[in-house]
């Protein structure tokens, strides 16, 4: 009887540790991915000018602004036959 209870307690501890380590690993990976995003700066007038530091645009002298992280989705355009006329 003691052996059976000891075995069940050990199994319960192993399962608890396994489940808690899985959730901790997931939290760490999401923190790392959000910290690993690189911040870039660009000129409002010259979008081709980019930099890793907040500085001034070499073309016009404006302050570079931080780029917003955008998740690009597919663009959908509703086009009908009138729009796509070929002449």
Tab-separated table of N, CA and C in Angstrom:
chain	number	residue	atom	x	y	z
A	1	UNK	N	0.826	-1.191	0.000
A	1	UNK	CA	0.000	0.000	0.000
A	1	UNK	C	0.869	1.253	0.000
A	2	UNK	N	1.965	1.232	0.817
A	2	UNK	CA	2.851	2.390	0.865
A	2	UNK	C	3.516	2.613	-0.487
A	3	UNK	N	3.896	1.537	-1.133
A	3	UNK	CA	4.569	1.649	-2.423
A	3	UNK	C	3.636	2.251	-3.469
A	4	UNK	N	2.361	1.856	-3.416
A	4	UNK	CA	1.383	2.375	-4.367
A	4	UNK	C	1.169	3.867	-4.145
A	5	UNK	N	1.048	4.300	-2.895
A	5	UNK	CA	0.860	5.725	-2.593
A	5	UNK	C	2.098	6.537	-2.990
A	6	UNK	N	3.271	6.001	-2.715
A	6	UNK	CA	4.505	6.691	-3.088
A	6	UNK	C	4.598	6.839	-4.604
A	7	UNK	N	4.233	5.801	-5.322
A	7	UNK	CA	4.265	5.844	-6.774
A	7	UNK	C	3.306	6.902	-7.316
A	8	UNK	N	2.100	6.973	-6.774
A	8	UNK	CA	1.116	7.963	-7.221
A	8	UNK	C	1.578	9.389	-6.916
A	9	UNK	N	2.207	9.587	-5.779
A	9	UNK	CA	2.713	10.917	-5.417
A	9	UNK	C	3.828	11.332	-6.379
A	10	UNK	N	4.714	10.407	-6.699
A	10	UNK	CA	5.810	10.713	-7.631
A	10	UNK	C	5.256	11.048	-9.014
A	11	UNK	N	4.282	10.277	-9.479
A	11	UNK	CA	3.667	10.547	-10.787
A	11	UNK	C	3.008	11.929	-10.778
A	12	UNK	N	2.304	12.268	-9.709
A	12	UNK	CA	1.647	13.572	-9.616
A	12	UNK	C	2.674	14.701	-9.641
A	13	UNK	N	3.789	14.538	-8.942
A	13	UNK	CA	4.834	15.561	-8.939
A	13	UNK	C	5.462	15.729	-10.322
A	14	UNK	N	5.726	14.625	-10.994
A	14	UNK	CA	6.326	14.685	-12.329
A	14	UNK	C	5.387	15.396	-13.303
A	15	UNK	N	4.108	15.062	-13.258
A	15	UNK	CA	3.144	15.717	-14.144
A	15	UNK	C	3.029	17.207	-13.843
A	16	UNK	N	3.023	17.566	-12.571
A	16	UNK	CA	2.941	18.976	-12.189
A	16	UNK	C	4.152	19.745	-12.693
A	17	UNK	N	5.335	19.191	-12.520
A	17	UNK	CA	6.549	19.851	-13.003
A	17	UNK	C	6.554	19.972	-14.524
A	18	UNK	N	6.112	18.938	-15.208
A	18	UNK	CA	6.097	18.963	-16.672
A	18	UNK	C	5.139	20.032	-17.186
A	19	UNK	N	3.963	20.109	-16.603
A	19	UNK	CA	2.984	21.103	-17.050
A	19	UNK	C	3.420	22.523	-16.726
A	20	UNK	N	4.021	22.723	-15.571
A	20	UNK	CA	4.445	24.082	-15.213
A	20	UNK	C	5.636	24.530	-16.052
A	21	UNK	N	6.503	23.618	-16.438
A	21	UNK	CA	7.648	24.007	-17.265
A	21	UNK	C	7.213	24.357	-18.681
A	22	UNK	N	6.164	23.749	-19.175
A	22	UNK	CA	5.660	24.078	-20.517
A	22	UNK	C	5.135	25.500	-20.561
A	23	UNK	N	4.381	25.923	-19.589
A	23	UNK	CA	3.833	27.278	-19.598
A	23	UNK	C	4.933	28.312	-19.410
A	24	UNK	N	5.949	28.023	-18.636
A	24	UNK	CA	7.058	28.950	-18.440
A	24	UNK	C	7.843	29.118	-19.731
A	25	UNK	N	8.052	28.051	-20.459
A	25	UNK	CA	8.792	28.117	-21.719
A	25	UNK	C	8.046	28.979	-22.726
A	26	UNK	N	6.733	28.872	-22.779
A	26	UNK	CA	5.944	29.662	-23.725
A	26	UNK	C	6.038	31.144	-23.396
A	27	UNK	N	5.978	31.501	-22.125
A	27	UNK	CA	6.082	32.899	-21.722
A	27	UNK	C	7.446	33.466	-22.093
A	28	UNK	N	8.506	32.697	-21.903
A	28	UNK	CA	9.844	33.165	-22.237
A	28	UNK	C	9.981	33.409	-23.730
A	29	UNK	N	9.421	32.531	-24.548
A	29	UNK	CA	9.568	32.689	-25.994
A	29	UNK	C	8.811	33.909	-26.498
A	30	UNK	N	7.654	34.243	-25.921
A	30	UNK	CA	6.938	35.439	-26.361
A	30	UNK	C	7.660	36.694	-25.908
A	31	UNK	N	8.297	36.662	-24.737
A	31	UNK	CA	9.070	37.819	-24.286
A	31	UNK	C	10.269	38.042	-25.189
A	32	UNK	N	10.940	36.987	-25.579
A	32	UNK	CA	12.109	37.116	-26.438
A	32	UNK	C	11.726	37.642	-27.806
A	33	UNK	N	10.605	37.199	-28.354
A	33	UNK	CA	10.218	37.660	-29.682
A	33	UNK	C	9.830	39.126	-29.661
A	34	UNK	N	9.208	39.601	-28.588
A	34	UNK	CA	8.853	41.017	-28.538
A	34	UNK	C	10.082	41.883	-28.304
A	35	UNK	N	11.080	41.367	-27.576
A	35	UNK	CA	12.297	42.134	-27.345
A	35	UNK	C	13.218	42.116	-28.551
A	36	UNK	N	13.104	41.120	-29.411
A	36	UNK	CA	14.018	41.001	-30.532
A	36	UNK	C	13.611	41.849	-31.727
A	37	UNK	N	12.443	42.493	-31.664
A	37	UNK	CA	12.032	43.349	-32.762
A	37	UNK	C	12.968	44.540	-32.847
A	38	UNK	N	13.490	44.767	-34.026
A	38	UNK	CA	14.452	45.834	-34.236
A	38	UNK	C	13.707	47.141	-34.495
A	39	UNK	N	14.103	48.192	-33.802
A	39	UNK	CA	13.493	49.503	-33.980
A	39	UNK	C	14.252	50.235	-35.069
A	40	UNK	N	13.524	50.756	-36.037
A	40	UNK	CA	14.147	51.537	-37.098
A	40	UNK	C	13.476	52.894	-37.177
A	41	UNK	N	14.209	53.849	-37.689
A	41	UNK	CA	13.723	55.214	-37.835
A	41	UNK	C	13.789	55.594	-39.307
A	42	UNK	N	12.843	56.430	-39.731
A	42	UNK	CA	12.804	56.857	-41.119
A	42	UNK	C	12.397	58.321	-41.208
A	43	UNK	N	12.713	58.933	-42.323
A	43	UNK	CA	12.368	60.334	-42.556
A	43	UNK	C	10.933	60.401	-43.083
A	44	UNK	N	10.101	61.296	-42.546
A	44	UNK	CA	8.730	61.432	-43.055
A	44	UNK	C	8.686	61.887	-44.517
A	45	UNK	N	9.671	62.664	-44.947
A	45	UNK	CA	9.694	63.168	-46.318
A	45	UNK	C	10.446	62.243	-47.277
A	46	UNK	N	11.364	61.465	-46.757
A	46	UNK	CA	12.179	60.576	-47.584
A	46	UNK	C	12.140	59.170	-46.984
A	47	UNK	N	11.106	58.381	-47.283
A	47	UNK	CA	10.960	57.059	-46.654
A	47	UNK	C	12.084	56.087	-46.982
A	48	UNK	N	12.865	56.377	-48.010
A	48	UNK	CA	13.984	55.486	-48.332
A	48	UNK	C	15.148	55.663	-47.368
A	49	UNK	N	15.148	56.777	-46.601
A	49	UNK	CA	16.200	57.023	-45.611
A	49	UNK	C	15.799	56.333	-44.315
A	50	UNK	N	16.583	55.351	-43.887
A	50	UNK	CA	16.305	54.643	-42.637
A	50	UNK	C	17.568	54.602	-41.793
A	51	UNK	N	17.366	54.438	-40.475
A	51	UNK	CA	18.495	54.384	-39.552
A	51	UNK	C	18.112	53.557	-38.335
A	52	UNK	N	19.115	53.051	-37.635
A	52	UNK	CA	18.888	52.312	-36.395
A	52	UNK	C	18.804	53.242	-35.194
A	53	UNK	N	19.206	54.501	-35.358
A	53	UNK	CA	19.191	55.459	-34.257
A	53	UNK	C	18.358	56.672	-34.648
A	54	UNK	N	17.794	57.341	-33.648
A	54	UNK	CA	17.031	58.564	-33.897
A	54	UNK	C	18.030	59.668	-34.218
A	55	UNK	N	17.998	60.144	-35.436
A	55	UNK	CA	18.957	61.135	-35.895
A	55	UNK	C	18.225	62.092	-36.821
A	56	UNK	N	18.959	62.794	-37.648
A	56	UNK	CA	18.363	63.698	-38.622
A	56	UNK	C	18.570	63.135	-40.020
A	57	UNK	N	17.628	63.459	-40.904
A	57	UNK	CA	17.707	63.023	-42.292
A	57	UNK	C	18.872	63.733	-42.976
A	58	UNK	N	19.740	62.999	-43.670
A	58	UNK	CA	20.860	63.640	-44.354
A	58	UNK	C	20.422	64.475	-45.561
A	59	UNK	N	19.215	64.241	-46.072
A	59	UNK	CA	18.744	64.980	-47.240
A	59	UNK	C	18.096	66.307	-46.868
A	60	UNK	N	17.233	66.297	-45.827
A	60	UNK	CA	16.477	67.510	-45.514
A	60	UNK	C	16.692	68.016	-44.091
A	61	UNK	N	17.304	67.232	-43.229
A	61	UNK	CA	17.570	67.667	-41.864
A	61	UNK	C	16.421	67.454	-40.894
A	62	UNK	N	15.313	66.849	-41.352
A	62	UNK	CA	14.186	66.579	-40.451
A	62	UNK	C	14.556	65.464	-39.477
A	63	UNK	N	13.904	65.480	-38.317
A	63	UNK	CA	14.105	64.415	-37.334
A	63	UNK	C	13.528	63.112	-37.881
A	64	UNK	N	14.278	62.037	-37.735
A	64	UNK	CA	13.772	60.730	-38.126
A	64	UNK	C	12.760	60.259	-37.096
A	65	UNK	N	11.687	59.617	-37.558
A	65	UNK	CA	10.636	59.128	-36.671
A	65	UNK	C	10.680	57.606	-36.640
A	66	UNK	N	10.214	57.051	-35.527
A	66	UNK	CA	10.238	55.605	-35.349
A	66	UNK	C	9.192	54.960	-36.250
A	67	UNK	N	9.597	53.886	-36.924
A	67	UNK	CA	8.660	53.132	-37.757
A	67	UNK	C	7.715	52.366	-36.858
A	68	UNK	N	6.470	52.316	-37.252
A	68	UNK	CA	5.490	51.511	-36.538
A	68	UNK	C	5.562	50.091	-37.077
A	69	UNK	N	5.468	49.113	-36.185
A	69	UNK	CA	5.468	47.715	-36.615
A	69	UNK	C	4.077	47.380	-37.129
A	70	UNK	N	3.980	47.101	-38.410
A	70	UNK	CA	2.700	46.767	-39.028
A	70	UNK	C	2.738	45.322	-39.491
A	71	UNK	N	1.657	44.658	-39.238
A	71	UNK	CA	1.506	43.341	-39.819
A	71	UNK	C	0.704	43.534	-41.093
A	72	UNK	N	1.339	43.257	-42.203
A	72	UNK	CA	0.688	43.488	-43.479
A	72	UNK	C	-0.214	42.318	-43.822
A	73	UNK	N	-1.433	42.655	-44.148
A	73	UNK	CA	-2.368	41.648	-44.593
A	73	UNK	C	-2.494	41.768	-46.106
A	74	UNK	N	-3.034	40.770	-46.702
A	74	UNK	CA	-3.218	40.802	-48.145
A	74	UNK	C	-4.195	41.913	-48.503
A	75	UNK	N	-3.850	42.638	-49.535
A	75	UNK	CA	-4.736	43.696	-50.004
A	75	UNK	C	-5.740	43.096	-50.974
A	76	UNK	N	-6.984	43.440	-50.761
A	76	UNK	CA	-8.008	42.967	-51.669
A	76	UNK	C	-8.628	44.161	-52.358
A	77	UNK	N	-8.762	44.065	-53.666
A	77	UNK	CA	-9.358	45.134	-54.445
A	77	UNK	C	-10.561	44.571	-55.178
A	78	UNK	N	-11.671	45.249	-55.019
A	78	UNK	CA	-12.860	44.845	-55.748
A	78	UNK	C	-12.798	45.469	-57.131
A	79	UNK	N	-12.657	44.646	-58.133
A	79	UNK	CA	-12.583	45.141	-59.499
A	79	UNK	C	-13.669	44.451	-60.312
A	80	UNK	N	-14.312	45.237	-61.121
A	80	UNK	CA	-15.305	44.663	-62.012
A	80	UNK	C	-14.806	44.772	-63.449
A	81	UNK	N	-15.600	44.320	-64.379
A	81	UNK	CA	-15.178	44.327	-65.778
A	81	UNK	C	-14.980	45.735	-66.317
A	82	UNK	N	-15.735	46.726	-65.815
A	82	UNK	CA	-15.579	48.100	-66.287
A	82	UNK	C	-14.215	48.656	-65.899
A	83	UNK	N	-13.731	48.290	-64.746
A	83	UNK	CA	-12.444	48.785	-64.277
A	83	UNK	C	-11.302	48.182	-65.082
A	84	UNK	N	-11.479	46.966	-65.536
A	84	UNK	CA	-10.394	46.245	-66.192
A	84	UNK	C	-10.498	46.270	-67.717
A	85	UNK	N	-11.070	47.311	-68.290
A	85	UNK	CA	-11.194	47.388	-69.745
A	85	UNK	C	-9.828	47.522	-70.385
A	86	UNK	N	-9.623	46.777	-71.431
A	86	UNK	CA	-8.387	46.888	-72.198
A	86	UNK	C	-8.734	47.468	-73.556
A	87	UNK	N	-7.984	48.451	-73.954
A	87	UNK	CA	-8.278	49.091	-75.237
A	87	UNK	C	-7.177	48.861	-76.221
